[in-house]
PDB file of C-alpha atoms in Angstrom:
ATOM      1  CA  MET A   1     107.029  86.816 130.100  1.00 45.00           C
ATOM      2  CA  PRO A   2     104.057  85.244 131.999  1.00 46.00           C
ATOM      3  CA  HIS A   3     101.118  87.452 132.162  1.00 46.00           C
ATOM      4  CA  PRO A   4     100.570  88.786 135.487  1.00 51.00           C
ATOM      5  CA  ALA A   5      97.383  86.847 135.928  1.00 50.00           C
ATOM      6  CA  GLY A   6      99.241  83.716 135.641  1.00 47.00           C
ATOM      7  CA  HIS A   7      98.417  82.727 131.975  1.00 44.00           C
ATOM      8  CA  ALA A   8      99.802  83.260 128.791  1.00 46.00           C
ATOM      9  CA  GLY A   9      98.773  86.754 127.174  1.00 44.00           C
ATOM     10  CA  ARG A  10      96.974  87.198 124.351  1.00 46.00           C
ATOM     11  CA  GLY A  11      98.028  84.675 121.739  1.00 44.00           C
ATOM     12  CA  GLY A  12     100.595  83.327 124.036  1.00 44.00           C
ATOM     13  CA  THR A  13     101.858  79.890 123.960  1.00 44.00           C
ATOM     14  CA  GLY A  14     102.399  79.690 128.019  1.00 45.00           C
ATOM     15  CA  GLN A  15     105.890  79.256 127.506  1.00 48.00           C
ATOM     16  CA  ALA A  16     106.637  83.552 128.062  1.00 51.00           C
ATOM     17  CA  GLY A  17     109.315  83.938 130.028  1.00 54.00           C
ATOM     18  CA  ARG A  18     111.458  80.676 129.218  1.00 55.00           C
ATOM     19  CA  THR A  19     114.417  80.091 127.179  1.00 60.00           C
ATOM     20  CA  GLY A  20     115.008  76.536 126.320  1.00 69.00           C
ATOM     21  CA  GLY A  21     112.679  75.523 129.677  1.00 72.00           C
ATOM     22  CA  ALA A  22     114.972  77.812 131.860  1.00 79.00           C
ATOM     23  CA  PRO A  23     113.323  80.662 133.729  1.00 85.00           C
ATOM     24  CA  VAL A  24     114.376  84.346 132.381  1.00 86.00           C
ATOM     25  CA  ALA A  25     114.815  87.022 135.083  1.00 85.00           C
ATOM     26  CA  VAL A  26     113.670  90.432 134.306  1.00 82.00           C
ATOM     27  CA  THR A  27     114.235  93.616 136.269  1.00 80.00           C
ATOM     28  CA  LEU A  28     112.732  97.021 135.608  1.00 74.00           C
ATOM     29  CA  ALA A  29     114.611  99.942 135.487  1.00 73.00           C
ATOM     30  CA  HIS A  30     111.776 102.080 136.692  1.00 65.00           C
ATOM     31  CA  GLU A  31     108.471 101.704 138.370  1.00 68.00           C
ATOM     32  CA  PRO A  32     105.626 101.523 135.338  1.00 63.00           C
ATOM     33  CA  ASN A  33     104.122 104.817 134.984  1.00 58.00           C
ATOM     34  CA  SER A  34     100.627 105.138 133.172  1.00 63.00           C
ATOM     35  CA  VAL A  35     100.936 108.822 133.134  1.00 72.00           C
ATOM     36  CA  SER A  36     104.089 110.329 131.118  1.00 73.00           C
ATOM     37  CA  PRO A  37     104.214 114.378 130.348  1.00 75.00           C
ATOM     38  CA  PRO A  38     103.948 114.937 126.777  1.00 80.00           C
ATOM     39  CA  PRO A  39     107.293 115.560 125.004  1.00 85.00           C
ATOM     40  CA  PRO A  40     107.698 119.501 123.868  1.00 88.00           C
ATOM     41  CA  LEU A  41     106.823 119.836 119.906  1.00 90.00           C
ATOM     42  CA  THR A  42     110.161 121.677 119.330  1.00 92.00           C
ATOM     43  CA  PRO A  43     111.438 123.254 115.898  1.00 94.00           C
ATOM     44  CA  ALA A  44     113.755 120.005 115.916  1.00 92.00           C
ATOM     45  CA  ILE A  45     110.706 118.201 115.580  1.00 92.00           C
ATOM     46  CA  MET A  46     108.411 120.102 113.893  1.00 93.00           C
ATOM     47  CA  GLY A  47     110.409 122.006 111.325  1.00 94.00           C
ATOM     48  CA  PRO A  48     111.288 118.583 109.491  1.00 95.00           C
ATOM     49  CA  ILE A  49     107.302 117.531 109.481  1.00 94.00           C
ATOM     50  CA  GLU A  50     106.481 120.938 108.208  1.00 95.00           C
ATOM     51  CA  LYS A  51     109.048 121.306 105.298  1.00 95.00           C
ATOM     52  CA  GLU A  52     108.316 117.657 103.986  1.00 95.00           C
ATOM     53  CA  ALA A  53     104.482 118.197 104.418  1.00 95.00           C
ATOM     54  CA  ALA A  54     104.637 121.605 102.304  1.00 96.00           C
ATOM     55  CA  LYS A  55     106.545 119.908  99.544  1.00 95.00           C
ATOM     56  CA  LEU A  56     103.849 116.989  99.181  1.00 94.00           C
ATOM     57  CA  TRP A  57     101.098 118.711 100.483  1.00 94.00           C
ATOM     58  CA  PRO A  58     101.064 122.435 100.345  1.00 96.00           C
ATOM     59  CA  GLY A  59      98.990 124.472 102.155  1.00 94.00           C
ATOM     60  CA  VAL A  60      97.721 121.769 104.274  1.00 91.00           C
ATOM     61  CA  PRO A  61      98.205 122.693 107.984  1.00 91.00           C
ATOM     62  CA  ILE A  62      99.914 120.601 110.604  1.00 90.00           C
ATOM     63  CA  VAL A  63      97.816 120.128 113.388  1.00 87.00           C
ATOM     64  CA  PRO A  64      99.236 117.718 116.331  1.00 84.00           C
ATOM     65  CA  ILE A  65      96.656 115.225 117.875  1.00 78.00           C
ATOM     66  CA  LEU A  66      96.533 112.827 120.574  1.00 71.00           C
ATOM     67  CA  LEU A  67      96.280 109.415 119.401  1.00 68.00           C
ATOM     68  CA  THR A  68      94.782 106.976 121.896  1.00 63.00           C
ATOM     69  CA  GLY A  69      96.238 104.049 120.744  1.00 64.00           C
ATOM     70  CA  ALA A  70      98.595 101.435 122.307  1.00 71.00           C
ATOM     71  CA  THR A  71     102.173 102.859 122.021  1.00 77.00           C
ATOM     72  CA  ASP A  72     105.639 102.521 124.054  1.00 80.00           C
ATOM     73  CA  GLY A  73     105.391 106.263 124.145  1.00 81.00           C
ATOM     74  CA  VAL A  74     104.135 106.403 127.718  1.00 78.00           C
ATOM     75  CA  HIS A  75     107.107 104.419 128.918  1.00 79.00           C
ATOM     76  CA  THR A  76     109.671 105.695 126.926  1.00 83.00           C
ATOM     77  CA  ASN A  77     108.540 109.397 127.889  1.00 82.00           C
ATOM     78  CA  ALA A  78     108.486 108.575 131.261  1.00 80.00           C
ATOM     79  CA  ALA A  79     112.302 107.131 131.138  1.00 82.00           C
ATOM     80  CA  GLY A  80     113.094 110.507 129.606  1.00 83.00           C
ATOM     81  CA  ILE A  81     113.140 109.635 126.031  1.00 85.00           C
ATOM     82  CA  PRO A  82     111.102 111.935 123.965  1.00 85.00           C
ATOM     83  CA  THR A  83     108.798 109.723 121.853  1.00 85.00           C
ATOM     84  CA  TYR A  84     106.708 111.303 118.853  1.00 86.00           C
ATOM     85  CA  GLY A  85     104.891 109.584 116.305  1.00 84.00           C
ATOM     86  CA  VAL A  86     103.517 110.815 112.753  1.00 87.00           C
ATOM     87  CA  SER A  87     102.086 108.956 109.999  1.00 85.00           C
ATOM     88  CA  GLY A  88     101.756 111.365 106.951  1.00 85.00           C
ATOM     89  CA  LEU A  89      98.694 109.005 105.782  1.00 82.00           C
ATOM     90  CA  PHE A  90      95.524 110.537 104.542  1.00 80.00           C
ATOM     91  CA  GLY A  91      92.126 108.791 105.104  1.00 75.00           C
ATOM     92  CA  SER A  92      88.391 108.997 104.180  1.00 75.00           C
ATOM     93  CA  SER A  93      85.960 110.968 106.543  1.00 75.00           C
ATOM     94  CA  ASP A  94      84.499 107.179 106.826  1.00 74.00           C
ATOM     95  CA  GLY A  95      87.559 106.114 108.640  1.00 71.00           C
ATOM     96  CA  ASP A  96      88.579 103.355 106.108  1.00 71.00           C
ATOM     97  CA  GLY A  97      87.578 100.599 107.812  1.00 70.00           C
ATOM     98  CA  ILE A  98      90.488 100.820 110.135  1.00 73.00           C
ATOM     99  CA  HIS A  99      90.886  97.464 112.047  1.00 74.00           C
ATOM    100  CA  GLY A 100      87.777  95.951 110.458  1.00 76.00           C
ATOM    101  CA  LEU A 101      87.372  93.364 107.298  1.00 82.00           C
ATOM    102  CA  ASN A 102      87.242  96.135 105.205  1.00 78.00           C
ATOM    103  CA  GLU A 103      90.339  97.976 106.192  1.00 80.00           C
ATOM    104  CA  ARG A 104      91.678 100.263 103.164  1.00 81.00           C
ATOM    105  CA  ILE A 105      93.748 103.485 102.168  1.00 82.00           C
ATOM    106  CA  ARG A 106      93.754 104.991  98.540  1.00 84.00           C
ATOM    107  CA  VAL A 107      96.876 103.873  96.784  1.00 87.00           C
ATOM    108  CA  LYS A 108      97.780 107.463  96.256  1.00 90.00           C
ATOM    109  CA  SER A 109      97.782 108.053  99.967  1.00 88.00           C
ATOM    110  CA  LEU A 110     100.079 104.682 100.402  1.00 87.00           C
ATOM    111  CA  TYR A 111     102.880 105.988  98.080  1.00 93.00           C
ATOM    112  CA  ASP A 112     102.773 109.802  99.402  1.00 93.00           C
ATOM    113  CA  GLY A 113     102.793 108.461 102.962  1.00 92.00           C
ATOM    114  CA  ARG A 114     106.342 106.201 102.296  1.00 94.00           C
ATOM    115  CA  ASP A 115     107.883 109.117 100.566  1.00 95.00           C
ATOM    116  CA  PHE A 116     107.026 111.504 103.178  1.00 95.00           C
ATOM    117  CA  LEU A 117     108.357 109.500 106.051  1.00 94.00           C
ATOM    118  CA  TYR A 118     111.226 108.201 103.523  1.00 95.00           C
ATOM    119  CA  ALA A 119     112.082 112.115 103.310  1.00 95.00           C
ATOM    120  CA  LEU A 120     111.311 112.858 106.941  1.00 95.00           C
ATOM    121  CA  VAL A 121     113.647 110.055 108.295  1.00 94.00           C
ATOM    122  CA  LYS A 122     116.422 111.120 106.300  1.00 95.00           C
ATOM    123  CA  ASP A 123     116.075 114.663 107.559  1.00 95.00           C
ATOM    124  CA  TYR A 124     116.326 113.427 111.241  1.00 92.00           C
ATOM    125  CA  ALA A 125     119.233 111.583 109.968  1.00 93.00           C
ATOM    126  CA  GLY A 126     121.148 114.836 109.022  1.00 90.00           C
ATOM    127  CA  GLY A 127     119.881 114.378 105.302  1.00 71.00           C
ATOM    128  CA  LYS A 128     122.241 111.172 104.963  1.00 65.00           C
TER     129      LYS A 128
END
């Protein structure tokens, strides 16, 4: 889709919004909203997180936080689709060089995070 200012967005080619040279029509289902209420952290959401975290990291508290990074959550929440994020990754207090040239994570943290998310998705899917 063309950038609102009339140029291709970051990394765009200038052909966004066209398929085979033909224009593509886009209709918004609702007005964009830069503010959406946070979805409730119900037992159905928090229970599986607490259960799986206790298996890998006994005694570590689950503390909900606000992440300021860009996600589609502002749009999906506004459209009535509760949207949450959880990572299961532990990092160093120095930030692990996030998004820098020296970004890193401990191998154990990577594998523990993978195991946590795999088990969590299975829990949310009904154990299948």
